[in-house]
Structure formats: C-alpha cells, structure tokens
Short mmCIF file of C-alpha atoms and ligand atoms in Angstrom, two decimals:
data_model
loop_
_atom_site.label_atom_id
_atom_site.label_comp_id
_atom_site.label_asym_id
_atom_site.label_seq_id
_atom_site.Cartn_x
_atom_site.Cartn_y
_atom_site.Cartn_z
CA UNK A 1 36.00 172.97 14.74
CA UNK A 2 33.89 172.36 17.72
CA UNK A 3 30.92 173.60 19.26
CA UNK A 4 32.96 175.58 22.05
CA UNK A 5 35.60 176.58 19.64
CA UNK A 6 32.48 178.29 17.39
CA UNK A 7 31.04 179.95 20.42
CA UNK A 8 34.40 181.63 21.38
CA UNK A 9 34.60 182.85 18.00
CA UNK A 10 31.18 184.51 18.10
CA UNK A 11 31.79 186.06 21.51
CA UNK A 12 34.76 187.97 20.14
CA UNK A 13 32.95 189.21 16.75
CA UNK A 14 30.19 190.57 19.21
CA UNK A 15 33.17 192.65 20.81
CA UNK A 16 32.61 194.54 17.16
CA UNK A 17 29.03 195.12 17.80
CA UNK A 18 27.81 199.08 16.85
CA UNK A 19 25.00 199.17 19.55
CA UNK A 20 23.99 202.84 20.06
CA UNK A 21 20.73 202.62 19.63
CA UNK A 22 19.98 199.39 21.45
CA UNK A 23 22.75 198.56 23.27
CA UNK A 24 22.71 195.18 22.54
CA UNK A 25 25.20 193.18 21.33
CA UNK A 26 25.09 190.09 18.93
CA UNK A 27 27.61 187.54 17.93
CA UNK A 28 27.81 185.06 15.32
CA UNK A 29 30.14 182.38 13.58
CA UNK A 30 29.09 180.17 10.73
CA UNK A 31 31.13 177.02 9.70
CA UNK A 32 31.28 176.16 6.70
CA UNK A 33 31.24 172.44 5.37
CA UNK A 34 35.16 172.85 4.73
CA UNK A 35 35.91 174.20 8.14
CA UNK A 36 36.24 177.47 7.59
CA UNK A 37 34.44 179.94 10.00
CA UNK A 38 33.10 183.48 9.14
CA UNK A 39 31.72 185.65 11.58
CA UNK A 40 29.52 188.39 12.35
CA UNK A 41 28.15 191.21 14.83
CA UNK A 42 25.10 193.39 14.85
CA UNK A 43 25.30 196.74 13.00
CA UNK A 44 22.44 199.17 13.91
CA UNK A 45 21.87 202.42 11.94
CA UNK A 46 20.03 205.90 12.84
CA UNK A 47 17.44 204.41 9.96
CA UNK A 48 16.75 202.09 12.15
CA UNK A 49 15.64 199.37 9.17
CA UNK A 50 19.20 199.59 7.86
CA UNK A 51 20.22 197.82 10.68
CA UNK A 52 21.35 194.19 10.37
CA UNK A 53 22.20 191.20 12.54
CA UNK A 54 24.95 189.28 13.63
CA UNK A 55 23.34 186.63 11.99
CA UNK A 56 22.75 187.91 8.70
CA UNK A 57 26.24 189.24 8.94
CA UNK A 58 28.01 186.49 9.08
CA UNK A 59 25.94 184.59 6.29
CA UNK A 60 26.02 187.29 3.68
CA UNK A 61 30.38 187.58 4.28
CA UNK A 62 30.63 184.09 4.06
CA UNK A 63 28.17 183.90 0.86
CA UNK A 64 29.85 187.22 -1.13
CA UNK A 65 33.04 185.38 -0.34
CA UNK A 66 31.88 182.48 -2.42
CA UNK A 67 30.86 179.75 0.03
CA UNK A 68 28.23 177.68 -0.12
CA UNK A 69 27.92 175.02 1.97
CA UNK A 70 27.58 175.59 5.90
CA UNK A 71 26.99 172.98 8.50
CA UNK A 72 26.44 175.58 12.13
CA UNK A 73 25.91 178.92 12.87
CA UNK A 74 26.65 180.01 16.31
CA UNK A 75 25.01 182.73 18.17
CA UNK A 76 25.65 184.64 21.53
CA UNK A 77 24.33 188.10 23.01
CA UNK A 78 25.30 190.57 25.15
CA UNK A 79 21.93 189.00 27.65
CA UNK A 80 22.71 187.29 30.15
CA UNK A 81 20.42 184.40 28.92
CA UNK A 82 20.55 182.23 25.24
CA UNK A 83 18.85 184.90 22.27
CA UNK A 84 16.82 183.13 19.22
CA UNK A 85 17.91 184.52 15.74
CA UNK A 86 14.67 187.05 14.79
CA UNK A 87 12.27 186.03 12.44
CA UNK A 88 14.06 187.37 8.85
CA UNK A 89 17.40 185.50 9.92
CA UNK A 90 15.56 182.18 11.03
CA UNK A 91 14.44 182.96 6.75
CA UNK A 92 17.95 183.56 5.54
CA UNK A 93 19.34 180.46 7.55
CA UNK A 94 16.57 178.52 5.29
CA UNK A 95 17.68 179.60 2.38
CA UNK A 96 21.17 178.53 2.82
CA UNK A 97 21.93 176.41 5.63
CA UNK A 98 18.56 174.09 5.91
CA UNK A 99 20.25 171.18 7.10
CA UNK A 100 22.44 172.86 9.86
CA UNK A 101 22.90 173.44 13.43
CA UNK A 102 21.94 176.54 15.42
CA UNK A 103 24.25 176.70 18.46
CA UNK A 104 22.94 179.04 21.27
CA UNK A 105 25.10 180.04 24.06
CA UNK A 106 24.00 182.57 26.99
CA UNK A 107 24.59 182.22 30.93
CA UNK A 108 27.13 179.34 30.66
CA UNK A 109 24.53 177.15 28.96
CA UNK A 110 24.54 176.17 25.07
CA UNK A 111 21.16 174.98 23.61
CA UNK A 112 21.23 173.45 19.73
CA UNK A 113 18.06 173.24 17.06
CA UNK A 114 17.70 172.02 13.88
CA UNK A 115 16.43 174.97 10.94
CA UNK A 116 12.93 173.39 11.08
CA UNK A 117 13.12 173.08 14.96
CA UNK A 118 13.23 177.17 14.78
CA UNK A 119 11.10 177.67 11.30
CA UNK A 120 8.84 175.08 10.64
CA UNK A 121 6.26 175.23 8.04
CA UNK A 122 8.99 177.89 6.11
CA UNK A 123 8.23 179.53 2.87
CA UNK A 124 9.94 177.46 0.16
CA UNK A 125 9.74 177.39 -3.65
CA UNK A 126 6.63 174.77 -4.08
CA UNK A 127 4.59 177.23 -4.74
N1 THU B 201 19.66 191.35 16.72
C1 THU B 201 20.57 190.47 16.19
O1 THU B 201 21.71 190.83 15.90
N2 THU B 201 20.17 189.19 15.97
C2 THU B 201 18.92 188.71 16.26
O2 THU B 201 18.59 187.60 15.88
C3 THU B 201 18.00 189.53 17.03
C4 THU B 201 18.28 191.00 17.01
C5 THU B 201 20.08 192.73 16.97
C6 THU B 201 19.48 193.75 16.05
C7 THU B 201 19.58 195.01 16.89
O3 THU B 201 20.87 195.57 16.69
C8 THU B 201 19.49 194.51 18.32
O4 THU B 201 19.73 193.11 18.27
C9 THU B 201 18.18 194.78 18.99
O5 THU B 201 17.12 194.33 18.23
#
C-alpha cells in the first residue's frame, strides 16, 4: 500500500472522530509489515484524561489484534495544516514501530520522519 493510499485511509477513520469537547478531529492508519492497515480516530471523554488519540487508536487495535510488526503510521487532522503525534504517542510509536515511517498529511502537503526524527534521545530499557 502506498503513501497516498494510507493517507486516504486515515482521512476516512477521522470521519469517526467523537470531538465534543475539542472539536478536533484526528486520523490515523498504521501498516503493518504484511500489508495490512488498521486505523484509528480520536475519542475524547467528559474526563478529559480518558481521552485517546487517533494515534494510539490505531496502534493498540492493531496490537490486541495480534500484530506486531508495522512499517508507517499515517496521520491527518481536521487543521488545515500537517499535526505532529503529541508527546505520549511519539512514546507508544517507540515502543512498537521504532524503525517506521510517520506520514503527515495537512493542506495538500505530506511531510515524512523517521521515530528518532520526532523522539530522539527516547526512554528505552538501558537503564
Ligand atoms: N489528538 C490526537 O488525536 N492526536 C495527537 O497526536 C494530538 C491530539 C487529539 C486529542 C484530542 O481529542 C484533540 O486532538 C485535542 O487535543
């Protein structure tokens, strides 16, 4: 699957966005190694902590599905200019897609980084 082919697919999982709160939508698709893709859209919450990302949605279906092994993850917002995962995500992308592409779409233009471009110096395990 290809780069646009991801971003379309992250476009219409942030259709699925529940907003109310911010009103801004997020969109994600991960692929994995085998060429499946799972995606994901932001879910807020009146606890506003219990909300979680498009990002971090898409990971954790793809992971409690059994997969392992993902080469890109995809992103796109409801701004009308490329959004950076937050801070926690860029931390869960670590964890399980280190090697991988981040794909960032907004305003017609698509931007890609490596994990360490957007988390260097990450927590890891050598401690
Ligand atoms: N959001 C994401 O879905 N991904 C990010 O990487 C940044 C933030 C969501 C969470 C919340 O629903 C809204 O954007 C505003 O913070």
């Amino acid at each position: 699957m290809d780069n646009k082919q991801l971003i379309k697919l992250a476009l219409k999982a942030m259709e699925n966005a529940y907003v109310p709160y911010s009103g801004f939508k997020v969109g994600a698709a991960l692929l994995t190694s085998e060429g499946k893709a799972y995606t994901g859209c932001n879910i807020e919450n009146i606890s506003f902590g219990a909300t979680i990302c498009a990002e971090r949605t898409a990971m954790f279906k793809a992971i409690s599905e059994g997969e392992t092994s993902f080469v890109k993850l995809a992103v796109v917002s409801s701004a009308d200019k490329i959004t950076f995962p937050c801070g926690i995500c860029r931390q869960v992308i670590n964890e399980f897609m280190p090697n991988g592409e981040i794909i960032l779409y907004g305003n017609g233009k698509t931007e890609i980084y490596s994990v360490s471009e957007l988390l260097p110096h990450s927590f890891d395990n050598e401690f």
